[in-house]
PDB file of C-alpha atoms in Angstrom:
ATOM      1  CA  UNK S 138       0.000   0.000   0.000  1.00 81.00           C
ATOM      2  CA  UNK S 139       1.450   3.633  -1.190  1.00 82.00           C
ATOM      3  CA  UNK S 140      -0.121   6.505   0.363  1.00 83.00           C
ATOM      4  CA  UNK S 141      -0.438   9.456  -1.199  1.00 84.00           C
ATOM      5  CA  UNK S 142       1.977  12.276  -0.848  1.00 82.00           C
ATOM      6  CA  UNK S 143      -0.903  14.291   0.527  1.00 82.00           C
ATOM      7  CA  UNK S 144      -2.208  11.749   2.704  1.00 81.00           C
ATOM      8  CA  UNK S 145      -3.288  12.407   5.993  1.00 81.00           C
ATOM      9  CA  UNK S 146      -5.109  11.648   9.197  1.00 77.00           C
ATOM     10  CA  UNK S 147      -8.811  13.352   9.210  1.00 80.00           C
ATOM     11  CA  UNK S 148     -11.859  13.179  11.426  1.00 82.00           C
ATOM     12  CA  UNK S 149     -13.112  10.627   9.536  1.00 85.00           C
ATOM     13  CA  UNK S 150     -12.944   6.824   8.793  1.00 86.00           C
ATOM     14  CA  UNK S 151     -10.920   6.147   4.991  1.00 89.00           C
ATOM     15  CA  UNK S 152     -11.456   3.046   3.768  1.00 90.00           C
ATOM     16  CA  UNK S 153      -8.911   0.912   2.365  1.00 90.00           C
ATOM     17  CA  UNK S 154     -10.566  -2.625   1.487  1.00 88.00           C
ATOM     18  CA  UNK S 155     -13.579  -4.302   2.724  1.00 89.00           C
ATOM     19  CA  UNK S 156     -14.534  -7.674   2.252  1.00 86.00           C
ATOM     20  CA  UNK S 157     -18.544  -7.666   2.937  1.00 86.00           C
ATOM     21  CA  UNK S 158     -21.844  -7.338   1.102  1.00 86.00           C
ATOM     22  CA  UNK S 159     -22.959  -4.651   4.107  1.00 83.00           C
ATOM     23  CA  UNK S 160     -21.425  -2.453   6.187  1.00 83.00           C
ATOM     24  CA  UNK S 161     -21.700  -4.379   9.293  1.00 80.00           C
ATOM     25  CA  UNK S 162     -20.078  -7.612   7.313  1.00 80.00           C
ATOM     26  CA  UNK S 163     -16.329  -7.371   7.736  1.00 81.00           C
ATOM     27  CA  UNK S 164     -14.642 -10.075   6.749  1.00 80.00           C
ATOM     28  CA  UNK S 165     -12.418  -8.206   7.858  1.00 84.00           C
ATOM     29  CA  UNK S 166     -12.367  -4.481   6.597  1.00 86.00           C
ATOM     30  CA  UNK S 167      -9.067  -1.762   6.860  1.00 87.00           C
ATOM     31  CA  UNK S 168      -9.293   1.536   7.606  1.00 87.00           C
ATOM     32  CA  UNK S 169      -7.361   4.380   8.789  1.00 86.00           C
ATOM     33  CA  UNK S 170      -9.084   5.632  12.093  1.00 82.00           C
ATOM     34  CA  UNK S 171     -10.237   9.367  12.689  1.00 77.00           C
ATOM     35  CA  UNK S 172      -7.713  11.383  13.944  1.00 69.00           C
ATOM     36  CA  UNK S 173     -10.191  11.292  17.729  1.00 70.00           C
ATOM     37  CA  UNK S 174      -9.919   7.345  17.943  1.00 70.00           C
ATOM     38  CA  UNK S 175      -5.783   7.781  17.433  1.00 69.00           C
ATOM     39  CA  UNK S 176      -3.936   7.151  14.309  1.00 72.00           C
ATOM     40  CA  UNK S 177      -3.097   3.927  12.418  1.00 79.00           C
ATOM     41  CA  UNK S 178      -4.896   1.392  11.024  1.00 83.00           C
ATOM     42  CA  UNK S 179      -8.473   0.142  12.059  1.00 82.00           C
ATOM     43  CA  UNK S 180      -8.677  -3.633  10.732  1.00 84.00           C
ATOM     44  CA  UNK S 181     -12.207  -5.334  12.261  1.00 82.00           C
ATOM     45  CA  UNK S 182     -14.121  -8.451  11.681  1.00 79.00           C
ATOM     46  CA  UNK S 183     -17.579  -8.377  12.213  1.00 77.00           C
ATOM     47  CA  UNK S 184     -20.919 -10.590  10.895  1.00 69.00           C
ATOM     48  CA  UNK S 185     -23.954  -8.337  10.692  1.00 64.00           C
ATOM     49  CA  UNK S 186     -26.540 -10.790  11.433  1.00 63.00           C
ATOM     50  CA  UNK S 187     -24.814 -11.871  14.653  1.00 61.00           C
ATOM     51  CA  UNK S 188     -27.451 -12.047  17.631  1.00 51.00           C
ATOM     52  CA  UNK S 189     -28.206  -9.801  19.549  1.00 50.00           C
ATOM     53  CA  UNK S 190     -26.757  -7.167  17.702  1.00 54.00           C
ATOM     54  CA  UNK S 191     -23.495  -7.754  15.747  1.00 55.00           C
ATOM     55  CA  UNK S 192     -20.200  -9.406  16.858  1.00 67.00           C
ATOM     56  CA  UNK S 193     -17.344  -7.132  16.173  1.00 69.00           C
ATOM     57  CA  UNK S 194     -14.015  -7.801  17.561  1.00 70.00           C
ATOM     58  CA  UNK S 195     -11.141  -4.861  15.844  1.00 72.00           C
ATOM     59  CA  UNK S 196      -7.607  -4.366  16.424  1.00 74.00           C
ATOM     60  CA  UNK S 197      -5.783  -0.525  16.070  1.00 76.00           C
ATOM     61  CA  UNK S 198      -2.218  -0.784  14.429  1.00 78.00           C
ATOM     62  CA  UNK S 199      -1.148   2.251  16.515  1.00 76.00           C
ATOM     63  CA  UNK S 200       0.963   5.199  14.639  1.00 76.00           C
ATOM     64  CA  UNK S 201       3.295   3.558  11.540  1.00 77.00           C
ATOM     65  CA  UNK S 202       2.633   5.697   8.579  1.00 77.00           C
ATOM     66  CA  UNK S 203       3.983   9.005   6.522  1.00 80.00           C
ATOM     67  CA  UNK S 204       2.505  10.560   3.853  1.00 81.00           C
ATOM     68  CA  UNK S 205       4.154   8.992   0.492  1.00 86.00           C
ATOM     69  CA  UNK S 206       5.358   5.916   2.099  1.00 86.00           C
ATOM     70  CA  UNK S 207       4.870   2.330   1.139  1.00 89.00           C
ATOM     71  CA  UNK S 208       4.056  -0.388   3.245  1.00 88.00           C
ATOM     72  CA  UNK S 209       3.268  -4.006   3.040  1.00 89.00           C
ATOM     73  CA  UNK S 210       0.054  -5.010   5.376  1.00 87.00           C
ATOM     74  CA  UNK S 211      -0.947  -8.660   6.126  1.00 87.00           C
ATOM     75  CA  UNK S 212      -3.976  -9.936   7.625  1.00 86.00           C
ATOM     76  CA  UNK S 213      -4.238 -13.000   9.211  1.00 85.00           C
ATOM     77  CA  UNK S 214      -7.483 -14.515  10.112  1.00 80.00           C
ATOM     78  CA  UNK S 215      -7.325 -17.935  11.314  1.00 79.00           C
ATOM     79  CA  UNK S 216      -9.158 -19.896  14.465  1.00 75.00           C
ATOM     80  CA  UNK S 217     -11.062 -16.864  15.527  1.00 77.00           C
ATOM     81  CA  UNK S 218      -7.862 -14.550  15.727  1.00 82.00           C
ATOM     82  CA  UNK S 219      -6.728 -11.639  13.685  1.00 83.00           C
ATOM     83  CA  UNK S 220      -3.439 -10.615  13.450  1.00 87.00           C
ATOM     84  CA  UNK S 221      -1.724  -7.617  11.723  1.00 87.00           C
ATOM     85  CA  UNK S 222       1.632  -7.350  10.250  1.00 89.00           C
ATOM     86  CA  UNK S 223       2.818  -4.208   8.798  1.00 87.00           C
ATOM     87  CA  UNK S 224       5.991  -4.442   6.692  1.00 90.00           C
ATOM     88  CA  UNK S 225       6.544  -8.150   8.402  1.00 91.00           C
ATOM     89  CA  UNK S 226       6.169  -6.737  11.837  1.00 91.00           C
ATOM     90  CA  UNK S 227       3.234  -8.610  14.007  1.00 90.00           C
ATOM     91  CA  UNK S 228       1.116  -5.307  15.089  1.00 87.00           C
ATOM     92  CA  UNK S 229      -0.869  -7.138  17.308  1.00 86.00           C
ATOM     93  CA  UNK S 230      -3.612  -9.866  17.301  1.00 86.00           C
ATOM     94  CA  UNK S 231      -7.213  -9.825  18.648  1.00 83.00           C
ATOM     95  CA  UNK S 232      -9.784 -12.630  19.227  1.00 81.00           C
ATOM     96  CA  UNK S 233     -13.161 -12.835  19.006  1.00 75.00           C
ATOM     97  CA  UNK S 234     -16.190 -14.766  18.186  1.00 68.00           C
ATOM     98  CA  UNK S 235     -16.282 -17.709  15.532  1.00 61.00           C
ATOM     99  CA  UNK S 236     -14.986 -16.560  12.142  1.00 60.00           C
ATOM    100  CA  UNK S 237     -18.317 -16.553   9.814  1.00 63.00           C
ATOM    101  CA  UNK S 238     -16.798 -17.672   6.085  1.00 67.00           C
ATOM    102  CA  UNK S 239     -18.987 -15.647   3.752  1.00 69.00           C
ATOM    103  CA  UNK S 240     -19.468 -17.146   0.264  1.00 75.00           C
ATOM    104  CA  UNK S 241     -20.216 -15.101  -2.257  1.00 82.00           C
ATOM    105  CA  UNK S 242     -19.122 -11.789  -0.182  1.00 84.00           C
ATOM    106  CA  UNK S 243     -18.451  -8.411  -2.364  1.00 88.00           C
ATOM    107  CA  UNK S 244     -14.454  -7.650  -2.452  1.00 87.00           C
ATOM    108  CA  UNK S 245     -13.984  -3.529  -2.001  1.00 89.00           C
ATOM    109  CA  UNK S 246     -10.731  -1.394  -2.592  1.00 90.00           C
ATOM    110  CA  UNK S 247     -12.737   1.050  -0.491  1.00 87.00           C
ATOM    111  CA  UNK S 248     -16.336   0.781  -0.024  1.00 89.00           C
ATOM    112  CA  UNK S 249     -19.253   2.606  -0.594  1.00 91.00           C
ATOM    113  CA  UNK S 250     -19.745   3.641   3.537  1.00 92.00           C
ATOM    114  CA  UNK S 251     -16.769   5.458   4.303  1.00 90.00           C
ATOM    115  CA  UNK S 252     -14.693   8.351   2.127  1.00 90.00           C
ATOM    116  CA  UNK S 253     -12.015   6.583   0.747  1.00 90.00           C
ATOM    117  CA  UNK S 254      -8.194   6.556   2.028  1.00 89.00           C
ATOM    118  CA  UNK S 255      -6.323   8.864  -0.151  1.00 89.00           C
ATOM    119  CA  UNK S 256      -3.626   5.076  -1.642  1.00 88.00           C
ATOM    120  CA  UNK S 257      -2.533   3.177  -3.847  1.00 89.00           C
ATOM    121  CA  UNK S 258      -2.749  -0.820  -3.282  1.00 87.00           C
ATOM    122  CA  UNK S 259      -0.599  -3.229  -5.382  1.00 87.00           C
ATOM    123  CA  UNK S 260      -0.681  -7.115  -5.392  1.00 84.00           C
ATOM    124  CA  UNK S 261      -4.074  -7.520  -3.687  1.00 84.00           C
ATOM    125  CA  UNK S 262      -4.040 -11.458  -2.390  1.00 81.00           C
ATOM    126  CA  UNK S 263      -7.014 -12.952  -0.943  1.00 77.00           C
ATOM    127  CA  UNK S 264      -6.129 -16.487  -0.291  1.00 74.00           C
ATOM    128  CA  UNK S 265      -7.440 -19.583   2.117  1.00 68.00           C
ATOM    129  CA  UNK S 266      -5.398 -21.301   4.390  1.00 60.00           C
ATOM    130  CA  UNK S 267      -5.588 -24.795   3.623  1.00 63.00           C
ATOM    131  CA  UNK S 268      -4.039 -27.600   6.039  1.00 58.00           C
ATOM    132  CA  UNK S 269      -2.482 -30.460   4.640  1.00 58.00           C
ATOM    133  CA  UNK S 270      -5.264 -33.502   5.150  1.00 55.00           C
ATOM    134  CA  UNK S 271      -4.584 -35.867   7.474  1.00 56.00           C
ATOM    135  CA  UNK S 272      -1.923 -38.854   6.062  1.00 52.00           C
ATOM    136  CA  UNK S 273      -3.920 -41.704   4.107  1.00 53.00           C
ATOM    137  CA  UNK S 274      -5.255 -44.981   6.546  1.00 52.00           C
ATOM    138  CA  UNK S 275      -3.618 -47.940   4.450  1.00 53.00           C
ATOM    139  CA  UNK S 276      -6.160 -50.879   5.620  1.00 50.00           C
ATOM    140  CA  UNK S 277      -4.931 -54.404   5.219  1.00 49.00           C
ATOM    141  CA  UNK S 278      -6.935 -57.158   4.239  1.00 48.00           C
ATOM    142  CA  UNK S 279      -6.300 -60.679   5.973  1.00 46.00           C
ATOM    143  CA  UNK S 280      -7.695 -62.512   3.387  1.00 45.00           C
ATOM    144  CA  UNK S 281      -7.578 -62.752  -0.866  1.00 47.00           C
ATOM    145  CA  UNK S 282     -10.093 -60.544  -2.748  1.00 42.00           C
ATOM    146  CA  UNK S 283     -11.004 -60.906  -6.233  1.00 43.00           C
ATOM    147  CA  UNK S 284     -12.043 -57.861  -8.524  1.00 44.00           C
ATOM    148  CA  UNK S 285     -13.706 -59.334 -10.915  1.00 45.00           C
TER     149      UNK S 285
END
């Protein structure tokens, strides 16, 4: 992620991506916080339809960025935790409730509920986690079997 060389910290939310069909579905989202909540990023996972009202669990990166400066972001969600890296440095991790995997969910560089942040994104990588299976059962037969 560039940011612009006349980026800066407002009193508003600027969004940066947002995976979610609705505001309130952040699989998770990124934003830069208003300049009242403290600076940094704002990345927060959330399911809309969660009773009673909506689970939201959100981690703040904290200060890290200059106007015109590049940085590589990472977001890890995995077993109900989030965790943040910013230019390979873990920002911090948050848990929360069980991670809701959305099919079908609309992909933002921004999104159409908050301005958007004033970058540039580069090699955008959504990608599962997938664990290697457990090793193949080899069952042996005590006997002779005939296929045909």
């Amino acid at each position: 992620m560039e940011l612009a060389s006349d980026w800066s910290i407002t009193n508003k939310f600027q969004s940066v991506l947002h995976i979610g069909s609705a505001d309130q579905d952040r699989f998770p989202n990124i934003l830069f916080n208003p300049s009242q909540y403290g600076s940094g990023l704002h990345v927060a996972q959330s399911y809309g339809d969660c009773s009673p009202s909506f689970c939201q669990w959100y981690l703040g990166t904290g200060s890290f960025a200059a106007a015109g400066g590049t940085y590589e972001i990472k977001v890890v969600v995995e077993n109900n935790q989030m965790t943040v890296y910013i230019d390979g440095v873990n920002r911090g991790s948050k848990s929360g409730s069980a991670t809701y995997a959305a099919a079908n969910a609309a992909v933002y560089v921004g999104d159409p509920w908050y301005d958007a942040a004033a970058v540039t994104l580069s090699h955008i990588c959504l990608k599962e986690i997938v664990y290697p299976s457990p090793a193949p059962v080899i069952v042996y037969v005590d006997r002779e079997m005939s296929w045909e």
